[in-house]
CSV table of C-alpha atoms and ligand atoms in Angstrom, one decimal:
chain,number,residue,atom,x,y,z
A,12,UNK,CA,-26.8,-28.4,-117.1
A,13,UNK,CA,-28.4,-29.3,-113.7
A,14,UNK,CA,-26.0,-31.1,-111.1
A,15,UNK,CA,-28.5,-33.5,-109.8
A,16,UNK,CA,-30.5,-36.0,-111.9
A,17,UNK,CA,-34.0,-34.6,-112.4
A,18,UNK,CA,-37.3,-36.6,-112.2
A,19,UNK,CA,-40.9,-35.7,-113.3
A,20,UNK,CA,-43.8,-37.5,-111.6
A,21,UNK,CA,-47.3,-37.2,-112.7
A,22,UNK,CA,-50.1,-38.7,-110.5
A,23,UNK,CA,-53.6,-39.8,-111.7
A,24,UNK,CA,-56.3,-41.3,-109.6
A,25,UNK,CA,-57.1,-41.8,-105.9
A,26,UNK,CA,-55.4,-41.0,-102.6
A,27,UNK,CA,-53.8,-44.5,-102.6
A,28,UNK,CA,-52.0,-43.5,-105.9
A,29,UNK,CA,-51.1,-39.9,-104.4
A,30,UNK,CA,-49.5,-41.7,-101.4
A,31,UNK,CA,-47.7,-44.2,-103.5
A,32,UNK,CA,-46.3,-41.2,-105.4
A,33,UNK,CA,-45.1,-39.7,-102.1
A,34,UNK,CA,-43.2,-43.0,-101.6
A,35,UNK,CA,-41.7,-43.0,-105.0
A,36,UNK,CA,-40.6,-39.4,-104.4
A,37,UNK,CA,-39.0,-40.4,-101.2
A,38,UNK,CA,-37.1,-43.2,-102.9
A,39,UNK,CA,-35.9,-41.0,-105.7
A,40,UNK,CA,-34.7,-38.3,-103.2
A,41,UNK,CA,-32.7,-41.0,-101.4
A,42,UNK,CA,-31.2,-41.8,-105.0
A,43,UNK,CA,-30.1,-38.3,-105.4
A,44,UNK,CA,-32.7,-37.0,-107.7
A,45,UNK,CA,-34.5,-33.7,-107.6
A,46,UNK,CA,-38.0,-33.0,-108.8
A,47,UNK,CA,-38.3,-31.2,-112.2
A,48,UNK,CA,-41.1,-28.8,-113.0
A,49,UNK,CA,-41.9,-30.3,-116.4
A,50,UNK,CA,-41.1,-33.5,-118.3
A,51,UNK,CA,-38.9,-31.7,-120.9
A,52,UNK,CA,-36.3,-31.1,-118.1
A,53,UNK,CA,-36.3,-34.5,-116.6
A,54,UNK,CA,-33.9,-37.5,-116.9
A,55,UNK,CA,-36.6,-39.8,-115.5
A,56,UNK,CA,-40.4,-39.4,-116.3
A,57,UNK,CA,-42.9,-41.4,-114.1
A,58,UNK,CA,-46.7,-41.7,-114.7
A,59,UNK,CA,-48.5,-43.1,-111.8
A,60,UNK,CA,-51.7,-44.2,-113.5
A,61,UNK,CA,-55.3,-45.0,-112.7
A,62,UNK,CA,-57.7,-47.3,-114.4
A,63,UNK,CA,-60.9,-47.0,-112.4
A,64,UNK,CA,-62.8,-45.7,-115.5
A,65,UNK,CA,-62.0,-45.3,-119.1
A,66,UNK,CA,-61.7,-41.5,-119.0
A,67,UNK,CA,-59.0,-41.9,-116.2
A,68,UNK,CA,-57.1,-44.2,-118.6
A,69,UNK,CA,-57.6,-41.9,-121.5
A,70,UNK,CA,-55.9,-38.9,-119.5
A,71,UNK,CA,-52.8,-41.0,-119.2
A,72,UNK,CA,-52.6,-42.2,-122.8
A,73,UNK,CA,-53.1,-38.6,-124.0
A,74,UNK,CA,-49.7,-37.7,-122.3
A,75,UNK,CA,-47.8,-40.3,-124.2
A,76,UNK,CA,-47.5,-38.4,-127.5
A,77,UNK,CA,-45.6,-35.7,-125.7
A,78,UNK,CA,-43.4,-38.1,-124.0
A,79,UNK,CA,-42.6,-39.8,-127.3
A,80,UNK,CA,-41.4,-36.4,-128.7
A,81,UNK,CA,-39.2,-35.8,-125.7
A,82,UNK,CA,-37.7,-39.2,-125.9
A,83,UNK,CA,-36.9,-38.8,-129.6
A,84,UNK,CA,-34.9,-35.7,-128.8
A,85,UNK,CA,-33.3,-37.2,-125.7
A,86,UNK,CA,-33.1,-41.0,-126.1
A,87,UNK,CA,-31.1,-41.4,-123.0
A,88,UNK,CA,-34.0,-40.4,-120.6
A,89,UNK,CA,-36.0,-43.1,-119.0
A,90,UNK,CA,-39.8,-43.5,-119.0
A,91,UNK,CA,-41.6,-45.5,-116.3
A,92,UNK,CA,-45.4,-46.3,-116.0
A,93,UNK,CA,-46.5,-47.1,-112.5
A,94,UNK,CA,-49.8,-47.7,-110.9
A,95,UNK,CA,-53.1,-49.4,-111.8
A,96,UNK,CA,-52.7,-49.3,-115.7
A,97,UNK,CA,-49.2,-50.7,-115.5
A,98,UNK,CA,-50.5,-53.6,-113.4
A,99,UNK,CA,-53.6,-54.2,-115.6
A,100,UNK,CA,-51.9,-54.0,-119.0
A,101,UNK,CA,-48.6,-55.6,-118.0
A,102,UNK,CA,-46.1,-56.0,-121.0
A,103,UNK,CA,-48.9,-55.3,-123.5
A,104,UNK,CA,-48.1,-51.6,-122.7
A,105,UNK,CA,-44.8,-52.0,-124.4
A,106,UNK,CA,-46.5,-53.0,-127.8
A,107,UNK,CA,-46.1,-50.2,-130.2
A,108,UNK,CA,-44.6,-48.0,-127.6
A,109,UNK,CA,-40.8,-48.5,-127.9
A,110,UNK,CA,-40.3,-45.3,-125.8
A,111,UNK,CA,-41.5,-46.9,-122.6
A,112,UNK,CA,-38.7,-48.3,-120.5
A,113,UNK,CA,-40.2,-49.9,-117.2
A,114,UNK,CA,-43.5,-50.8,-115.6
A,115,UNK,CA,-44.0,-51.0,-111.9
A,116,UNK,CA,-47.2,-52.2,-110.2
A,117,UNK,CA,-48.8,-50.7,-107.1
A,118,UNK,CA,-47.5,-53.6,-104.9
A,119,UNK,CA,-43.9,-53.2,-106.1
A,120,UNK,CA,-43.1,-49.6,-105.3
A,121,UNK,CA,-40.3,-50.5,-103.0
A,122,UNK,CA,-38.5,-51.9,-106.0
A,123,UNK,CA,-38.1,-48.6,-107.8
A,124,UNK,CA,-34.4,-48.2,-107.1
A,125,UNK,CA,-33.4,-51.7,-108.3
A,126,UNK,CA,-35.7,-51.3,-111.2
A,127,UNK,CA,-33.9,-48.2,-112.3
A,128,UNK,CA,-30.6,-50.1,-112.1
A,129,UNK,CA,-31.9,-52.9,-114.3
A,130,UNK,CA,-31.3,-53.3,-118.1
A,131,UNK,CA,-34.4,-51.8,-119.9
A,132,UNK,CA,-37.2,-52.6,-120.7
A,133,UNK,CA,-38.1,-54.1,-117.2
A,134,UNK,CA,-41.2,-54.8,-115.2
A,135,UNK,CA,-41.9,-55.2,-111.5
A,136,UNK,CA,-45.5,-56.5,-111.4
A,137,UNK,CA,-45.4,-59.6,-109.1
A,138,UNK,CA,-48.2,-60.4,-106.6
A,139,UNK,CA,-47.7,-60.0,-102.8
A,140,UNK,CA,-44.9,-57.5,-102.8
A,141,UNK,CA,-45.8,-54.8,-100.3
A,142,UNK,CA,-44.1,-51.7,-99.6
A,143,UNK,CA,-43.4,-50.9,-96.1
A,144,UNK,CA,-43.4,-47.0,-95.8
A,145,UNK,CA,-41.7,-47.2,-92.3
A,146,UNK,CA,-38.4,-48.2,-94.0
A,147,UNK,CA,-38.1,-45.0,-96.1
A,148,UNK,CA,-38.5,-41.4,-95.8
A,149,UNK,CA,-41.8,-40.6,-97.6
A,150,UNK,CA,-41.5,-37.3,-99.5
A,151,UNK,CA,-45.0,-35.9,-98.4
A,152,UNK,CA,-46.9,-33.3,-100.3
A,153,UNK,CA,-47.9,-31.1,-97.4
A,154,UNK,CA,-46.9,-30.2,-93.8
A,155,UNK,CA,-50.3,-30.4,-92.1
A,156,UNK,CA,-52.1,-33.4,-93.3
A,157,UNK,CA,-50.7,-36.9,-94.0
A,158,UNK,CA,-51.8,-40.1,-95.6
A,159,UNK,CA,-51.1,-43.5,-94.0
A,160,UNK,CA,-51.8,-46.9,-95.5
A,161,UNK,CA,-53.5,-49.2,-93.0
A,162,UNK,CA,-54.3,-51.8,-95.6
A,163,UNK,CA,-53.5,-52.7,-99.2
A,164,UNK,CA,-55.7,-54.4,-101.9
A,165,UNK,CA,-59.3,-55.5,-102.0
A,166,UNK,CA,-61.2,-58.6,-101.7
A,167,UNK,CA,-64.6,-57.5,-102.4
A,168,UNK,CA,-64.9,-57.8,-106.3
A,169,UNK,CA,-67.7,-55.4,-106.7
A,170,UNK,CA,-68.8,-56.5,-110.3
A,171,UNK,CA,-67.8,-53.3,-111.9
A,172,UNK,CA,-64.5,-52.7,-110.3
A,173,UNK,CA,-60.9,-53.1,-111.5
A,174,UNK,CA,-59.2,-52.5,-108.1
A,175,UNK,CA,-59.0,-56.0,-106.9
A,176,UNK,CA,-57.2,-56.9,-110.2
A,177,UNK,CA,-54.8,-54.0,-110.0
A,178,UNK,CA,-54.1,-53.8,-106.3
A,179,UNK,CA,-54.3,-57.6,-105.4
A,180,UNK,CA,-55.6,-59.2,-102.2
A,181,UNK,CA,-56.4,-57.5,-99.0
A,182,UNK,CA,-53.5,-57.2,-96.6
A,183,UNK,CA,-53.6,-55.3,-93.4
A,184,UNK,CA,-50.5,-53.5,-92.0
A,185,UNK,CA,-49.4,-54.3,-88.6
A,186,UNK,CA,-50.6,-52.0,-85.7
A,187,UNK,CA,-47.2,-51.2,-84.5
A,188,UNK,CA,-46.1,-49.9,-87.9
A,189,UNK,CA,-49.2,-47.8,-88.2
A,190,UNK,CA,-48.8,-46.3,-84.6
A,191,UNK,CA,-45.2,-45.6,-85.1
A,192,UNK,CA,-45.8,-43.8,-88.5
A,193,UNK,CA,-48.5,-41.8,-86.9
A,194,UNK,CA,-46.4,-41.0,-83.9
A,195,UNK,CA,-43.5,-39.8,-86.0
A,196,UNK,CA,-45.8,-37.7,-88.1
A,197,UNK,CA,-47.2,-36.0,-85.0
A,198,UNK,CA,-43.7,-35.3,-83.7
A,199,UNK,CA,-42.9,-33.7,-87.2
A,200,UNK,CA,-45.8,-31.3,-86.7
A,201,UNK,CA,-48.6,-32.9,-88.7
A,202,UNK,CA,-51.9,-32.3,-87.4
A,203,UNK,CA,-54.2,-34.7,-89.3
A,204,UNK,CA,-53.8,-38.3,-90.7
A,205,UNK,CA,-56.0,-40.0,-93.2
A,206,UNK,CA,-56.1,-43.7,-92.9
A,207,UNK,CA,-56.2,-45.3,-96.3
A,208,UNK,CA,-57.7,-48.7,-97.4
A,209,UNK,CA,-60.2,-49.8,-100.1
A,210,UNK,CA,-62.3,-51.1,-97.1
A,211,UNK,CA,-61.0,-49.9,-93.8
A,212,UNK,CA,-63.7,-51.6,-91.8
A,213,UNK,CA,-62.2,-55.0,-92.7
A,214,UNK,CA,-58.8,-54.1,-91.3
A,215,UNK,CA,-57.4,-57.1,-89.5
A,216,UNK,CA,-54.0,-56.1,-88.0
A,217,UNK,CA,-53.3,-57.0,-84.3
A,218,UNK,CA,-56.7,-55.4,-83.6
A,219,UNK,CA,-60.0,-54.3,-85.2
A,220,UNK,CA,-60.4,-51.0,-87.1
A,221,UNK,CA,-62.4,-49.4,-84.2
A,222,UNK,CA,-59.7,-50.4,-81.8
A,223,UNK,CA,-57.0,-49.0,-84.2
A,224,UNK,CA,-58.9,-45.7,-84.1
A,225,UNK,CA,-58.9,-45.7,-80.3
A,226,UNK,CA,-55.1,-46.3,-80.2
A,227,UNK,CA,-54.4,-43.5,-82.8
A,228,UNK,CA,-56.7,-41.2,-80.7
A,229,UNK,CA,-54.1,-41.3,-77.9
A,230,UNK,CA,-51.1,-40.0,-79.9
A,231,UNK,CA,-50.2,-36.5,-78.5
A,232,UNK,CA,-50.1,-33.7,-81.1
A,233,UNK,CA,-52.5,-35.2,-83.6
A,234,UNK,CA,-55.7,-33.0,-83.9
A,235,UNK,CA,-57.7,-35.0,-86.5
A,236,UNK,CA,-58.1,-38.5,-87.7
A,237,UNK,CA,-59.9,-39.4,-90.9
A,238,UNK,CA,-60.4,-42.6,-92.9
A,239,UNK,CA,-61.3,-43.6,-96.4
A,240,UNK,CA,-63.1,-45.8,-97.6
A,241,UNK,CA,-65.7,-47.5,-95.5
A,242,UNK,CA,-67.7,-50.2,-97.0
A,243,UNK,CA,-71.4,-50.1,-95.9
A,244,UNK,CA,-71.5,-53.9,-95.6
A,245,UNK,CA,-68.9,-53.9,-92.7
A,246,UNK,CA,-70.0,-50.7,-91.1
A,247,UNK,CA,-71.1,-51.7,-87.6
A,248,UNK,CA,-72.1,-50.2,-84.2
A,249,UNK,CA,-68.6,-50.9,-82.8
A,250,UNK,CA,-67.2,-48.3,-85.3
A,251,UNK,CA,-70.0,-45.8,-84.5
A,252,UNK,CA,-69.1,-46.2,-80.8
A,253,UNK,CA,-65.3,-45.6,-81.7
A,254,UNK,CA,-66.2,-42.5,-83.5
A,255,UNK,CA,-68.2,-41.1,-80.7
A,256,UNK,CA,-65.8,-42.1,-78.0
A,257,UNK,CA,-62.6,-40.7,-79.6
A,258,UNK,CA,-62.1,-37.0,-79.7
A,259,UNK,CA,-59.9,-36.8,-82.8
A,260,UNK,CA,-61.9,-39.0,-85.2
A,261,UNK,CA,-63.7,-36.4,-87.4
A,262,UNK,CA,-67.5,-36.3,-87.8
A,263,UNK,CA,-67.2,-37.1,-91.5
A,264,UNK,CA,-67.9,-40.4,-93.2
A,265,UNK,CA,-67.5,-41.4,-96.8
A,266,UNK,CA,-69.9,-44.2,-97.4
A,267,UNK,CA,-70.2,-45.2,-101.1
A,268,UNK,CA,-73.9,-46.2,-101.9
A,269,UNK,CA,-73.4,-46.7,-105.6
A,270,UNK,CA,-77.1,-47.1,-106.3
A,271,UNK,CA,-80.5,-46.7,-104.4
A,272,UNK,CA,-81.8,-49.8,-106.1
A,273,UNK,CA,-81.4,-53.0,-104.2
A,274,UNK,CA,-81.6,-55.1,-107.4
A,275,UNK,CA,-78.7,-53.2,-109.0
A,276,UNK,CA,-76.8,-53.3,-105.6
A,277,UNK,CA,-77.1,-57.1,-105.8
A,278,UNK,CA,-75.8,-57.2,-109.4
A,279,UNK,CA,-73.0,-54.9,-108.2
A,280,UNK,CA,-72.1,-57.5,-105.6
A,281,UNK,CA,-72.2,-54.8,-102.9
A,282,UNK,CA,-73.7,-57.3,-100.3
A,283,UNK,CA,-76.2,-54.8,-98.8
A,284,UNK,CA,-79.6,-53.6,-99.7
A,285,UNK,CA,-80.7,-50.0,-99.8
A,286,UNK,CA,-82.8,-50.4,-96.6
A,287,UNK,CA,-79.8,-51.9,-94.7
A,288,UNK,CA,-77.7,-48.8,-96.0
A,289,UNK,CA,-80.4,-46.4,-94.8
A,290,UNK,CA,-80.6,-48.2,-91.5
A,291,UNK,CA,-76.9,-47.7,-90.9
A,292,UNK,CA,-77.1,-44.1,-92.0
A,293,UNK,CA,-79.9,-43.4,-89.6
A,294,UNK,CA,-78.0,-45.1,-86.7
A,295,UNK,CA,-74.9,-42.9,-87.5
A,296,UNK,CA,-76.8,-39.8,-87.6
A,297,UNK,CA,-78.5,-40.5,-84.3
A,298,UNK,CA,-75.2,-41.2,-82.4
A,299,UNK,CA,-73.0,-38.6,-84.0
A,300,UNK,CA,-74.3,-35.1,-83.9
A,301,UNK,CA,-73.3,-32.9,-87.0
A,302,UNK,CA,-72.1,-35.9,-88.9
A,303,UNK,CA,-71.5,-35.2,-92.5
A,304,UNK,CA,-72.0,-38.1,-95.0
A,305,UNK,CA,-70.7,-38.2,-98.6
A,306,UNK,CA,-71.0,-41.0,-101.1
A,307,UNK,CA,-70.2,-42.3,-104.5
A,308,UNK,CA,-72.9,-43.1,-107.1
A,309,UNK,CA,-72.7,-45.0,-110.4
A,310,UNK,CA,-75.2,-44.2,-113.1
A,311,UNK,CA,-76.1,-46.6,-116.0
A,312,UNK,CA,-74.9,-49.8,-114.5
A,313,UNK,CA,-75.9,-52.8,-116.8
A,314,UNK,CA,-79.6,-53.3,-116.9
A,315,UNK,CA,-80.4,-50.2,-114.9
A,316,UNK,CA,-84.0,-49.2,-115.7
A,317,UNK,CA,-85.6,-45.8,-115.3
A,318,UNK,CA,-87.2,-47.1,-112.0
A,319,UNK,CA,-83.7,-48.1,-110.7
A,320,UNK,CA,-82.4,-44.8,-111.5
A,321,UNK,CA,-85.4,-43.0,-109.8
A,322,UNK,CA,-84.7,-45.1,-106.7
A,323,UNK,CA,-81.2,-43.6,-106.6
A,324,UNK,CA,-82.7,-40.1,-107.0
A,325,UNK,CA,-85.1,-40.9,-104.2
A,326,UNK,CA,-82.2,-42.1,-102.1
A,327,UNK,CA,-80.3,-38.9,-102.5
A,328,UNK,CA,-83.5,-36.9,-101.5
A,329,UNK,CA,-84.1,-39.1,-98.5
A,330,UNK,CA,-80.6,-39.2,-97.1
A,331,UNK,CA,-79.4,-35.7,-98.1
A,332,UNK,CA,-75.7,-36.3,-98.4
A,333,UNK,CA,-73.3,-33.5,-97.9
A,334,UNK,CA,-71.7,-34.3,-101.1
A,335,UNK,CA,-71.4,-36.9,-103.7
A,336,UNK,CA,-69.1,-38.1,-106.5
A,337,UNK,CA,-71.0,-39.4,-109.3
A,338,UNK,CA,-69.8,-41.3,-112.4
A,339,UNK,CA,-71.2,-42.9,-115.5
A,340,UNK,CA,-70.7,-46.6,-115.4
A,341,UNK,CA,-67.5,-47.6,-117.3
A,342,UNK,CA,-66.9,-51.2,-118.4
A,343,UNK,CA,-63.6,-52.5,-117.0
A,344,UNK,CA,-61.5,-55.4,-118.6
A,345,UNK,CA,-62.1,-58.8,-117.0
A,346,UNK,CA,-64.8,-57.5,-114.5
A,347,UNK,CA,-68.1,-59.5,-114.3
A,348,UNK,CA,-70.2,-56.3,-115.2
A,349,UNK,CA,-68.4,-55.8,-118.4
A,350,UNK,CA,-69.5,-59.2,-119.6
A,351,UNK,CA,-73.2,-58.5,-118.9
A,352,UNK,CA,-75.3,-58.2,-122.1
A,353,UNK,CA,-77.4,-55.5,-120.7
A,354,UNK,CA,-75.0,-52.5,-121.2
A,355,UNK,CA,-76.9,-49.2,-120.9
A,356,UNK,CA,-76.6,-46.5,-123.8
A,357,UNK,CA,-73.9,-43.9,-123.2
A,358,UNK,CA,-76.7,-41.1,-123.7
A,359,UNK,CA,-78.8,-42.6,-121.0
A,360,UNK,CA,-75.9,-42.9,-118.7
A,361,UNK,CA,-75.2,-39.1,-119.3
A,362,UNK,CA,-78.8,-38.1,-118.9
A,363,UNK,CA,-78.9,-39.9,-115.6
A,364,UNK,CA,-75.8,-38.5,-114.4
A,365,UNK,CA,-76.9,-35.0,-115.1
A,366,UNK,CA,-80.1,-35.6,-113.1
A,367,UNK,CA,-78.2,-36.9,-110.1
A,368,UNK,CA,-75.8,-34.1,-110.1
A,369,UNK,CA,-78.6,-31.4,-110.4
A,370,UNK,CA,-80.6,-33.1,-107.6
A,371,UNK,CA,-77.5,-33.3,-105.3
A,372,UNK,CA,-76.5,-29.6,-106.2
A,373,UNK,CA,-79.8,-28.4,-104.6
A,374,UNK,CA,-79.2,-30.4,-101.5
A,375,UNK,CA,-75.5,-29.3,-101.2
A,376,UNK,CA,-76.5,-25.7,-101.5
A,377,UNK,CA,-79.2,-26.0,-98.9
A,378,UNK,CA,-76.8,-27.8,-96.5
A,379,UNK,CA,-74.2,-25.0,-97.0
A,380,UNK,CA,-76.9,-22.5,-96.3
A,381,UNK,CA,-77.7,-24.0,-93.0
A,382,UNK,CA,-74.1,-23.4,-91.9
A,383,UNK,CA,-74.3,-19.6,-92.4
A,384,UNK,CA,-73.9,-17.8,-89.1
A,385,UNK,CA,-72.7,-21.0,-87.3
A,386,UNK,CA,-69.3,-21.4,-85.7
A,387,UNK,CA,-67.1,-24.2,-86.8
A,388,UNK,CA,-63.6,-25.6,-85.8
A,389,UNK,CA,-61.2,-25.2,-88.7
A,390,UNK,CA,-57.8,-26.6,-89.3
A,391,UNK,CA,-55.7,-24.1,-91.4
A,392,UNK,CA,-54.4,-25.9,-94.4
A,393,UNK,CA,-53.1,-23.0,-96.4
A,394,UNK,CA,-52.2,-19.5,-95.6
A,395,UNK,CA,-50.2,-18.2,-98.5
A,396,UNK,CA,-50.4,-14.5,-99.4
A,397,UNK,CA,-53.9,-13.2,-99.2
A,398,UNK,CA,-55.7,-16.6,-99.5
A,399,UNK,CA,-56.3,-18.7,-96.4
A,400,UNK,CA,-58.0,-21.9,-96.3
A,401,UNK,CA,-59.3,-24.0,-93.5
A,402,UNK,CA,-61.3,-27.2,-93.3
A,403,UNK,CA,-64.1,-28.2,-91.0
A,404,UNK,CA,-64.1,-31.4,-89.0
A,405,UNK,CA,-67.0,-32.4,-91.4
A,406,UNK,CA,-64.5,-32.1,-94.3
A,407,UNK,CA,-65.9,-28.8,-95.7
A,408,UNK,CA,-63.5,-26.2,-97.1
A,409,UNK,CA,-63.7,-22.6,-95.9
A,410,UNK,CA,-62.0,-19.6,-97.5
A,411,UNK,CA,-61.2,-17.2,-94.7
A,412,UNK,CA,-62.2,-13.7,-95.9
A,413,UNK,CA,-61.4,-11.7,-92.7
A,414,UNK,CA,-59.0,-12.2,-89.8
A,415,UNK,CA,-57.2,-10.1,-87.4
A,416,UNK,CA,-54.0,-11.9,-86.7
A,417,UNK,CA,-51.9,-13.7,-89.4
A,418,UNK,CA,-53.1,-17.4,-89.6
A,419,UNK,CA,-50.5,-20.1,-89.5
A,420,UNK,CA,-50.8,-23.4,-91.2
A,421,UNK,CA,-51.7,-26.2,-88.9
A,422,UNK,CA,-53.5,-24.1,-86.4
A,423,UNK,CA,-57.0,-25.2,-85.2
A,424,UNK,CA,-59.4,-22.2,-84.5
A,425,UNK,CA,-62.9,-21.3,-84.5
A,426,UNK,CA,-64.4,-19.4,-87.4
A,427,UNK,CA,-68.0,-18.0,-88.2
A,428,UNK,CA,-69.4,-19.0,-91.5
A,429,UNK,CA,-70.2,-15.6,-93.1
A,430,UNK,CA,-71.4,-16.5,-96.6
A,431,UNK,CA,-72.3,-19.8,-98.2
A,432,UNK,CA,-72.1,-20.3,-102.0
A,433,UNK,CA,-73.1,-23.2,-104.0
A,434,UNK,CA,-69.8,-25.1,-103.7
A,435,UNK,CA,-67.9,-23.3,-101.1
A,436,UNK,CA,-68.1,-21.4,-97.8
A,437,UNK,CA,-66.5,-18.2,-96.6
A,438,UNK,CA,-65.8,-17.6,-92.9
A,439,UNK,CA,-64.3,-14.9,-90.6
A,440,UNK,CA,-62.0,-15.7,-87.7
A,441,UNK,CA,-63.4,-14.7,-84.4
B,507,SAH,N1,-63.0,-49.0,-102.3
B,507,SAH,C1,-63.8,-47.9,-102.5
B,507,SAH,C2,-64.0,-47.3,-103.8
B,507,SAH,C3,-62.8,-47.1,-104.6
B,507,SAH,S1,-63.2,-46.7,-106.3
B,507,SAH,C4,-65.1,-48.4,-102.1
B,507,SAH,O1,-65.6,-49.4,-102.2
B,507,SAH,O2,-66.0,-47.6,-101.7
B,507,SAH,C5,-64.0,-45.2,-106.1
B,507,SAH,C6,-65.3,-45.0,-106.8
B,507,SAH,O3,-65.2,-45.3,-108.2
B,507,SAH,C7,-66.4,-46.2,-106.3
B,507,SAH,O4,-67.0,-46.0,-105.2
B,507,SAH,C8,-67.3,-46.2,-107.5
B,507,SAH,O5,-68.4,-45.3,-107.3
B,507,SAH,C9,-66.4,-45.6,-108.7
B,507,SAH,N2,-66.1,-46.7,-109.8
B,507,SAH,C10,-65.4,-47.8,-109.5
B,507,SAH,N3,-65.5,-48.6,-110.7
B,507,SAH,C11,-66.2,-47.9,-111.6
B,507,SAH,C12,-66.5,-48.2,-112.8
B,507,SAH,N4,-66.2,-49.2,-113.5
B,507,SAH,N5,-67.4,-47.3,-113.5
B,507,SAH,C13,-67.7,-46.1,-112.9
B,507,SAH,N6,-67.5,-45.8,-111.6
B,507,SAH,C14,-66.7,-46.7,-110.9
B,508,SF4,FE1,-63.6,-51.7,-105.8
B,508,SF4,FE2,-65.6,-52.7,-104.4
B,508,SF4,FE3,-63.1,-53.0,-103.7
B,508,SF4,FE4,-64.2,-50.5,-103.5
B,508,SF4,S1,-64.7,-52.4,-102.3
B,508,SF4,S2,-62.2,-51.1,-104.3
B,508,SF4,S3,-65.6,-50.5,-105.2
B,508,SF4,S4,-64.0,-54.0,-105.4
B,509,F3S,FE1,-56.9,-45.7,-107.2
B,509,F3S,FE2,-57.5,-45.6,-109.7
B,509,F3S,FE3,-56.1,-47.6,-108.9
B,509,F3S,S1,-58.9,-45.0,-108.2
B,509,F3S,S2,-56.9,-47.9,-106.9
B,509,F3S,S3,-55.5,-45.5,-108.8
B,509,F3S,S4,-57.6,-47.7,-110.4
């Protein structure tokens, strides 16, 4: 019998969720819990869920059978569903699942302790409750890179997207809280921070987003600053200037395009055309040498024709992204696009996705090849045993195959790219 209470926490979805899990882990540590290696050993099981696509939801639901078995053997354990599925489904999740004890939405993470003290079943799903991570020790996943919320929620209502319904209205964190969190992280030895928001360009704390970057750039000890995600509609020259004027903001931008067809972009409620997007990309590349740009693409959005799809293929070839995340469109409850009566066949979505991925593969491979023989700045992220992994400022992972002295996590150094493979790079430390 273990002395301390044990918790098992499984996280699905994006970095917002990963960071929410770090906060829940911090709360549980404060309550005297220890992390368990598997759910069978735990007194408390938490699933931090994602509902961005049906596949993400299914991953969570497929875990429930096992949980039900565990609970039958040990009825005293508690099972909590957190995150976007909890918020989206609410109390309906309890129907037919008597083994679930509590639901906690993304805006109510701070209530985890009081929730666990309440009689079950219980929920914390109210609007406008936002967790302030400065108040609590966040139990972070690594010692080199850290995530910081700069804003919560989303007001954009892209017609396919569930996030505005699960994460609520946009709310910016105050500048002081962000700066003091980043300063404390730097003092703790963290070298890199990633600023999190669904649409970081619309940050409205006591300053604008570009000003926030300039403030963070001055924090001693920090080496790198990243941010996700930028919405193309709000991406402006002031931000381009901030990236060029600051030393620590990395030369990588994730700028989700979604589609190369302006007709589809309009139906998606993205509020930019393809030519406006292209114009911003051109300005970015002109101002920031060696910039890497990555994107998200959705295939088979309602009414997408073969011509619309080819417009996306053409966009990939024209822009030559460093990397993409591409997904089949997945209808989400209550969203405008799910009600459109022009849904595309699953087979066609798959065919188009395969073509998009194949086109991008060739581009990624060629881009990686260009790096062969070049010297890049790496932040060492892992140096366990014989494997040593670094990351370029442009967000590319490099496996270090030869080095003279042992490499220490958190060190910034120069390396030569010795080999480029389809999906990875190898380097040697000079
Ligand atoms: N806030 C970010 C994106 C968050 S979701 C932004 O606006 O850029 C991450 C990605 O998931 C999106 O960029 C989109 O490409 C994809 N996505 C969101 N909803 C989807 C859906 N219903 N079907 C398929 N992909 C979806
Ligand atoms: Fe979803 Fe659009 Fe908001 Fe991104 S900006 S989270 S895609 S609604
Ligand atoms: Fe993130 Fe998934 Fe929610 S992508 S915001 S955890 S729906």
